[in-house]
PDB file of C-alpha atoms in Angstrom:
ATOM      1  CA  UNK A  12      10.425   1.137  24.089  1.00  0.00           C
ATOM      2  CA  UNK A  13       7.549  -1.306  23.658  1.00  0.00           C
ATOM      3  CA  UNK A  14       7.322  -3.203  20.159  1.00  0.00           C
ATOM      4  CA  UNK A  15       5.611  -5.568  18.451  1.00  0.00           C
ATOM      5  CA  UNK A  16       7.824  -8.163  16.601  1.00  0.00           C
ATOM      6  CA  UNK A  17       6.414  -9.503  13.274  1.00  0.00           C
ATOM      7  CA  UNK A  18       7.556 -12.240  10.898  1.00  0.00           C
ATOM      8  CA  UNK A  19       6.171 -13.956   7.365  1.00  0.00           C
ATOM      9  CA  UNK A  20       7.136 -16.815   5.185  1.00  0.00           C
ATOM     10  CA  UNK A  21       5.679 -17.109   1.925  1.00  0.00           C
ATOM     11  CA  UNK A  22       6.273 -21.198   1.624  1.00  0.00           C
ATOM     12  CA  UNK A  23       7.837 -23.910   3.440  1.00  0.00           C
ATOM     13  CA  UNK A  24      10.947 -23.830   1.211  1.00  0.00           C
ATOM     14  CA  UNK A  25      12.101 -20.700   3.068  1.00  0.00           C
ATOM     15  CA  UNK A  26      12.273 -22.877   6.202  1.00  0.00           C
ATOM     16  CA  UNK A  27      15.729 -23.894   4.452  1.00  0.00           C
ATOM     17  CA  UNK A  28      16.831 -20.514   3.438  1.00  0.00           C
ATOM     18  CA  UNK A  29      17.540 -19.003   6.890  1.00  0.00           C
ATOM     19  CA  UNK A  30      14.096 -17.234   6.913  1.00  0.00           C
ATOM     20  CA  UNK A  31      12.383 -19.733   9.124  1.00  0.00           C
ATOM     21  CA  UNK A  32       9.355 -18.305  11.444  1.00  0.00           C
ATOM     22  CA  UNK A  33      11.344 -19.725  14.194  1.00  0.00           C
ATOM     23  CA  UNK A  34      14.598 -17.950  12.924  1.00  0.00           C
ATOM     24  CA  UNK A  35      13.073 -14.652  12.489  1.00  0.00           C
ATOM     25  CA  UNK A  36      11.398 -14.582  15.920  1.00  0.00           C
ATOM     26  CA  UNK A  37      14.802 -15.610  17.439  1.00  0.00           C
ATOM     27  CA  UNK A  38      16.511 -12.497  15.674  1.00  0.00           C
ATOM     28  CA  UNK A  39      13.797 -10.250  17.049  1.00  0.00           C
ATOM     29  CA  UNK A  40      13.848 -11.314  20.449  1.00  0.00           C
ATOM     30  CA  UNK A  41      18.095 -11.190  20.154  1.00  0.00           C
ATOM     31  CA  UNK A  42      17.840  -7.536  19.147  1.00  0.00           C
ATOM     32  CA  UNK A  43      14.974  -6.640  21.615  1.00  0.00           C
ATOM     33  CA  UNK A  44      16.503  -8.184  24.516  1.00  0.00           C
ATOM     34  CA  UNK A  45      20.171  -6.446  23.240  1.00  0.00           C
ATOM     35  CA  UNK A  46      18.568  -3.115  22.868  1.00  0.00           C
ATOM     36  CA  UNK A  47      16.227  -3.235  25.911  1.00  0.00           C
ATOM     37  CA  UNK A  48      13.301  -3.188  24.793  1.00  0.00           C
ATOM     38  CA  UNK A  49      10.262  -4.754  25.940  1.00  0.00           C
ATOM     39  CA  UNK A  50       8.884  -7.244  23.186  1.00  0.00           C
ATOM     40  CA  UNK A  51       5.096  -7.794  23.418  1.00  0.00           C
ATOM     41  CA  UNK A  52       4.679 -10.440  21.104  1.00  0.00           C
ATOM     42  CA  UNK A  53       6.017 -12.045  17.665  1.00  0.00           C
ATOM     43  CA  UNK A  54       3.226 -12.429  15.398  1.00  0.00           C
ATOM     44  CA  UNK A  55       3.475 -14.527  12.415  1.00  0.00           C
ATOM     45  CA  UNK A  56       1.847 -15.062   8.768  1.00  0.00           C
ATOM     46  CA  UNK A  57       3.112 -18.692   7.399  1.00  0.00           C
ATOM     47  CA  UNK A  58       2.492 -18.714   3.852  1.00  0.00           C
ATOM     48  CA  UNK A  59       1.653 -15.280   2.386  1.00  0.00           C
ATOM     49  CA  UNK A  60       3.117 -13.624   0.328  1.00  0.00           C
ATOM     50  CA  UNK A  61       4.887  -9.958   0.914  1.00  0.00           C
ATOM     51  CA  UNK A  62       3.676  -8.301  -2.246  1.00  0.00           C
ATOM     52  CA  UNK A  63       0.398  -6.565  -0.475  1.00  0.00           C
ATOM     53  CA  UNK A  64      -0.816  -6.423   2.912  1.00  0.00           C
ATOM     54  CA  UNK A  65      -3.776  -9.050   2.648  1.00  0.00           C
ATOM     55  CA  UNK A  66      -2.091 -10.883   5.529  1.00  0.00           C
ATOM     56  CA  UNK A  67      -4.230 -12.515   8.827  1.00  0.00           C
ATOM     57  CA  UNK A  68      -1.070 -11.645  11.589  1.00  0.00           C
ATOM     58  CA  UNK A  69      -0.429  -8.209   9.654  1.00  0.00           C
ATOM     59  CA  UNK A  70      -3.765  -6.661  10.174  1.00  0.00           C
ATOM     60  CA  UNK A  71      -3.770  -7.554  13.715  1.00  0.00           C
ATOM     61  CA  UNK A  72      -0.555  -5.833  13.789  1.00  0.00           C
ATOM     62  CA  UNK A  73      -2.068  -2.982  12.469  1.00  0.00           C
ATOM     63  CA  UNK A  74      -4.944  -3.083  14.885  1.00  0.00           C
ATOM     64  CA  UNK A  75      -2.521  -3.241  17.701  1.00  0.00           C
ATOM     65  CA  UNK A  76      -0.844   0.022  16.355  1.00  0.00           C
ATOM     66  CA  UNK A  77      -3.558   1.731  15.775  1.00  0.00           C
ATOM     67  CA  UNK A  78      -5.062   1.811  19.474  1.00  0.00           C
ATOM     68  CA  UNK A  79      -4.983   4.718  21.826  1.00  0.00           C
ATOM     69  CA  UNK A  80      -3.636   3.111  24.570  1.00  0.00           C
ATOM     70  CA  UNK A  81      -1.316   0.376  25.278  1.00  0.00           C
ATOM     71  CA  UNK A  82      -0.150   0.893  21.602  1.00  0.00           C
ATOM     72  CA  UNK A  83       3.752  -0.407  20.618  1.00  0.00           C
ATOM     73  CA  UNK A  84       5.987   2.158  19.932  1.00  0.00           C
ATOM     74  CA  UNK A  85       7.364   0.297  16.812  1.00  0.00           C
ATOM     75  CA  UNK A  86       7.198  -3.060  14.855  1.00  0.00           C
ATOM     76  CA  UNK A  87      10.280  -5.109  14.321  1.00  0.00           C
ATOM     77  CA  UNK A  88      10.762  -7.086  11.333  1.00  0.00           C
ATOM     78  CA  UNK A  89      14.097  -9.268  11.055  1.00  0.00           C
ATOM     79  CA  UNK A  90      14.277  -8.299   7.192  1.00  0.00           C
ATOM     80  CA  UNK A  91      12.348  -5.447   5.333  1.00  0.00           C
ATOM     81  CA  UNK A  92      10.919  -8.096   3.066  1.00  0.00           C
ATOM     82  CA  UNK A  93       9.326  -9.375   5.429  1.00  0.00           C
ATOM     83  CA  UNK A  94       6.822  -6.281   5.818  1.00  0.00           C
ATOM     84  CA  UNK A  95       6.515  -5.873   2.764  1.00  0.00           C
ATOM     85  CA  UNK A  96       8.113  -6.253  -0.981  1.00  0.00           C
ATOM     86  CA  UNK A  97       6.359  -3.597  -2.531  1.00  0.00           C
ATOM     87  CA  UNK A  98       8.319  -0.174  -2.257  1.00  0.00           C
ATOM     88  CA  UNK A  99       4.778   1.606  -2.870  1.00  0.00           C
ATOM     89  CA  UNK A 100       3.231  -0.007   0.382  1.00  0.00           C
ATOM     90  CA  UNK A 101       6.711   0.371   1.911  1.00  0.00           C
ATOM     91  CA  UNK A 102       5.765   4.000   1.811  1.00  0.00           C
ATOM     92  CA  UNK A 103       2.526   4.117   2.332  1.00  0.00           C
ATOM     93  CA  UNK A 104       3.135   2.036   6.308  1.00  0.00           C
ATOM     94  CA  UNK A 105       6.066   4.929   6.741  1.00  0.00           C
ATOM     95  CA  UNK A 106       3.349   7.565   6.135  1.00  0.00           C
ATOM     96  CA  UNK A 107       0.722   5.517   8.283  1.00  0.00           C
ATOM     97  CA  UNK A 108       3.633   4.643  11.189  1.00  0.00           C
ATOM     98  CA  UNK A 109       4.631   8.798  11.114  1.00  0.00           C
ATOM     99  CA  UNK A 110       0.843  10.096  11.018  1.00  0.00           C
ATOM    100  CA  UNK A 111       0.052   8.018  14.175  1.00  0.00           C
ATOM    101  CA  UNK A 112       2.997   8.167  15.566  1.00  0.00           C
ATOM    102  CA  UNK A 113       4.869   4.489  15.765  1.00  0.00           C
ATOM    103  CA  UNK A 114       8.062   3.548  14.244  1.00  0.00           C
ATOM    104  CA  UNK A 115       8.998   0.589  11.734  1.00  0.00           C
ATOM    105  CA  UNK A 116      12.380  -0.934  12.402  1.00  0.00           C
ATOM    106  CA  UNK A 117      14.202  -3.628  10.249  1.00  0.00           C
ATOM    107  CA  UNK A 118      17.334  -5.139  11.335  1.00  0.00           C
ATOM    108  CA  UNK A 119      18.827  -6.229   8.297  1.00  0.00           C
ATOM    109  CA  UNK A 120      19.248  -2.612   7.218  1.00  0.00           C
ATOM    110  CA  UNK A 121      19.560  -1.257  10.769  1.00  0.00           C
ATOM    111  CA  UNK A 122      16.153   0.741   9.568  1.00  0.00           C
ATOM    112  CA  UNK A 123      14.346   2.579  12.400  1.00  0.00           C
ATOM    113  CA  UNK A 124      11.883   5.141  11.964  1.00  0.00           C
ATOM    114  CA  UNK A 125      12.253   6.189  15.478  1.00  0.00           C
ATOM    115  CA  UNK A 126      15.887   7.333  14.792  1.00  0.00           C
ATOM    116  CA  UNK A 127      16.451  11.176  12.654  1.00  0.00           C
ATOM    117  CA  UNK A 128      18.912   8.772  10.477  1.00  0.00           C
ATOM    118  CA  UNK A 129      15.793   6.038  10.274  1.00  0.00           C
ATOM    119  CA  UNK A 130      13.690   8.991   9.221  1.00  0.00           C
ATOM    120  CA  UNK A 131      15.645  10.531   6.978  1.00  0.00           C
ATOM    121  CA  UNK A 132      15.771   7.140   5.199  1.00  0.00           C
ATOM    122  CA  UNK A 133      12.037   6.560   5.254  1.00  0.00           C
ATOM    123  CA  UNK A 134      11.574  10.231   3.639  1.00  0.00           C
ATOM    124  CA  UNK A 135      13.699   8.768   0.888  1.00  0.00           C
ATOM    125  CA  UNK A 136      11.968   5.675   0.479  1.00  0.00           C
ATOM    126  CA  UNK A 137       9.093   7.887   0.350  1.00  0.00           C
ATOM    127  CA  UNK A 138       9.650  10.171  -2.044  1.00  0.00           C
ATOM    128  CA  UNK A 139      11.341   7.718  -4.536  1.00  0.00           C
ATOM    129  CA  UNK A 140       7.754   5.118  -4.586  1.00  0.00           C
ATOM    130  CA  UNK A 141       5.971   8.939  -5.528  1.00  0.00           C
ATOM    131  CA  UNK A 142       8.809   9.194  -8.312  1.00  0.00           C
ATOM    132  CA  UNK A 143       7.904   5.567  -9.382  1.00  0.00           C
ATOM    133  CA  UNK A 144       3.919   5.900  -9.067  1.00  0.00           C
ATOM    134  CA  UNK A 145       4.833   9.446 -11.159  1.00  0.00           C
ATOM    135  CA  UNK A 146       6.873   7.136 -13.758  1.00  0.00           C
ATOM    136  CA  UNK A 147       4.547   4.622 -14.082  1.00  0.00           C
ATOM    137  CA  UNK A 148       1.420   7.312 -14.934  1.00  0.00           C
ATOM    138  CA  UNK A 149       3.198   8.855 -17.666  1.00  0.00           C
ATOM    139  CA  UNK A 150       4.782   5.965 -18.854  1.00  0.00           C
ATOM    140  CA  UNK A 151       1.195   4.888 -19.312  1.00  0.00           C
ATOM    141  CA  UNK A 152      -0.168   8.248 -20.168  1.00  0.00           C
ATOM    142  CA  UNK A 153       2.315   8.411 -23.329  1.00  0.00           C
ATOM    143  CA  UNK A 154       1.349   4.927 -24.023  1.00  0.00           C
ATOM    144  CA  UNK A 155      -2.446   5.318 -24.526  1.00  0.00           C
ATOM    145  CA  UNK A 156      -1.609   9.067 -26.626  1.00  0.00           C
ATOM    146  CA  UNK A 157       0.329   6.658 -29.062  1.00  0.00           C
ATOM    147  CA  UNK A 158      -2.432   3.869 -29.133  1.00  0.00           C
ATOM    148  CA  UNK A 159      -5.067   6.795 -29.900  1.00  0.00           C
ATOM    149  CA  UNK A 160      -3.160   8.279 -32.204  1.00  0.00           C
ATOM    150  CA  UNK A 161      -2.337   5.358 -34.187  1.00  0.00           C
ATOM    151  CA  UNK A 162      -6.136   4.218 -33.920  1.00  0.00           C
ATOM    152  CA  UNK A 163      -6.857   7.928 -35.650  1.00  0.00           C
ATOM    153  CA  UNK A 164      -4.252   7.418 -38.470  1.00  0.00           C
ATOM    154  CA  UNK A 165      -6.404   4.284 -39.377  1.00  0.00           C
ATOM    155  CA  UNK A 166      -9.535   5.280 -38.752  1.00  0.00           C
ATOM    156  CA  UNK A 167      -9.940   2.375 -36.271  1.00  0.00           C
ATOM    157  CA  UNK A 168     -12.470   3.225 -33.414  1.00  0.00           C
ATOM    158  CA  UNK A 169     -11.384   3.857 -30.165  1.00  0.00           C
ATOM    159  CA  UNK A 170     -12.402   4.224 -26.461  1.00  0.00           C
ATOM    160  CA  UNK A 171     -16.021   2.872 -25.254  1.00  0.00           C
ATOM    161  CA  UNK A 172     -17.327   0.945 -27.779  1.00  0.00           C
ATOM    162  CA  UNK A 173     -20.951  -0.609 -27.328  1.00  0.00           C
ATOM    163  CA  UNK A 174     -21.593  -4.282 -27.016  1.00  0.00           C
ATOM    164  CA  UNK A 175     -25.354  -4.014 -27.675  1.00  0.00           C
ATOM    165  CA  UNK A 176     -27.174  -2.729 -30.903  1.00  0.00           C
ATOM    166  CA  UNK A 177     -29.250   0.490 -31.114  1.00  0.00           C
ATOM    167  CA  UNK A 178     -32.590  -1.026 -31.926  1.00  0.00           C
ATOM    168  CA  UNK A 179     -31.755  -3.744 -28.458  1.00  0.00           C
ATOM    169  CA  UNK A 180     -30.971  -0.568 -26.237  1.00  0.00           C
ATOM    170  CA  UNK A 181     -34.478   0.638 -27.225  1.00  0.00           C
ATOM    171  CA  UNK A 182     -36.354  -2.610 -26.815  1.00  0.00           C
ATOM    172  CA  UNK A 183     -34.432  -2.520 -22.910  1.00  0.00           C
ATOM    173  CA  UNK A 184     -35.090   1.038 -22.598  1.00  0.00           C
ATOM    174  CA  UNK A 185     -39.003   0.080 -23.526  1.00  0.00           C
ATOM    175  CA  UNK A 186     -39.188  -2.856 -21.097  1.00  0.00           C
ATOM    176  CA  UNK A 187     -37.914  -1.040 -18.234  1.00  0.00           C
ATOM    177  CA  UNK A 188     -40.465   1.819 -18.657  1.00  0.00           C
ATOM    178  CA  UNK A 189     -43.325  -1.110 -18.740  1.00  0.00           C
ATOM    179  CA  UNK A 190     -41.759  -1.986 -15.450  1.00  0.00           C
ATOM    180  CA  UNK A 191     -39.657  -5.041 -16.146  1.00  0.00           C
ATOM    181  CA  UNK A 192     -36.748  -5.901 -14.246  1.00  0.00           C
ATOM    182  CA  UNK A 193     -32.832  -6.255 -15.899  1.00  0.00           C
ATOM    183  CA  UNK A 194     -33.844  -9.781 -14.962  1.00  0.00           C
ATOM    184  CA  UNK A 195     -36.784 -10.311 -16.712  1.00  0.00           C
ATOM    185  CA  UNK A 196     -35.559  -8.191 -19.985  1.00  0.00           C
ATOM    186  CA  UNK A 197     -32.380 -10.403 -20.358  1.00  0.00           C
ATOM    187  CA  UNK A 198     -34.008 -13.833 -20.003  1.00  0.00           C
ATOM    188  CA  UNK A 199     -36.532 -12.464 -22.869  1.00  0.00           C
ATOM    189  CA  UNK A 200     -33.211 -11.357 -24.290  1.00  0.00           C
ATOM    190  CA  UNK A 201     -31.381 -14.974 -23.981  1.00  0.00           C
ATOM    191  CA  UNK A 202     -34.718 -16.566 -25.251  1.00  0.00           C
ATOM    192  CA  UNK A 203     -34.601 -14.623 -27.840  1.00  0.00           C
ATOM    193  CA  UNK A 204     -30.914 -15.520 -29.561  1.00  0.00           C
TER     194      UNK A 204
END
């Protein structure tokens, strides 16, 4: 199997908690060379953080997986927070990895998409970040039917509420049919207060 090894470090105080670029690419190339499998490269993001995917060595990653041919079979991370702390885009890189066909492995939880067991595991993952996204919505939802109906009870307005005055909406709404610009109407606007 051909993989891609990748590794991340948020700051340079993680150099002293074990998660070291250096000690990440050394557990990669340890299981790699244990397993057999042909490492193409270790890349590395120093000083991002693993709470979205807005991450220089990452998207090359993804590149790399993405091509037609000459494509890893899997990435190998040395923890799972590595790839990512956010159980939402957890999910959403099993869904990408299975749709195109390349696995996600994580030694620290023996994790391999490749595997039935690794599957099985990533369905799971799946389906509980839907649960949570589900939570979250009507968690939310029931929030804003209180809010509104509290708003009613007092009579307090609610939803859109316009910034600008009717008889200033017409003078815009004049100027623009006259053929002035949004530019031109709002430094008459500002020159005006």
């Amino acid at each position: 199997m051909r993989v891609l090894g990748y590794a991340r470090i948020s700051d340079h105080e993680q150099s002293t908690d074990g998660l070291s670029l250096d000690t990440q690419r050394k557990a990669i190339e340890a299981a790699c060379a244990q397993r057999g499998w042909d490492l193409i490269d270790v890349l590395a993001d120093d000083g991002f953080t693993g709470r979205n995917d807005n991450r220089p060595a990452l998207q090359r990653a993804m590149v790399m997986l993405r091509r037609k041919q000459d494509r890893p079979d899997a990435i190998v991370v040395s923890r799972l927070d590595r790839l990512t702390r956010s159980l939402r885009d957890l999910a959403g890189l099993i869904e990408t990895a299975e749709r195109r066909h390349w696995g996600i492995v994580a030694l620290d939880f023996d994790f391999n998409t490749t595997t039935a067991n690794g599957e099985l595991v990533a369905h799971i993952i799946g389906a509980v970040a839907r649960w949570e996204s589900r939570m979250n919505s009507e968690r939310t939802s029931a929030g804003m039917k209180a809010v509104h109906a509290r708003k009613r009870e007092t009579g307090e307005a609610f939803g859109f509420q316009p910034q600008v005055d009717e008889v200033t909406v017409q003078r815009i709404l004049r100027a623009r049919r006259r053929g002035d610009s949004y530019g031109q109407i709002a430094r008459r606007l500002d020159a005006q207060r």
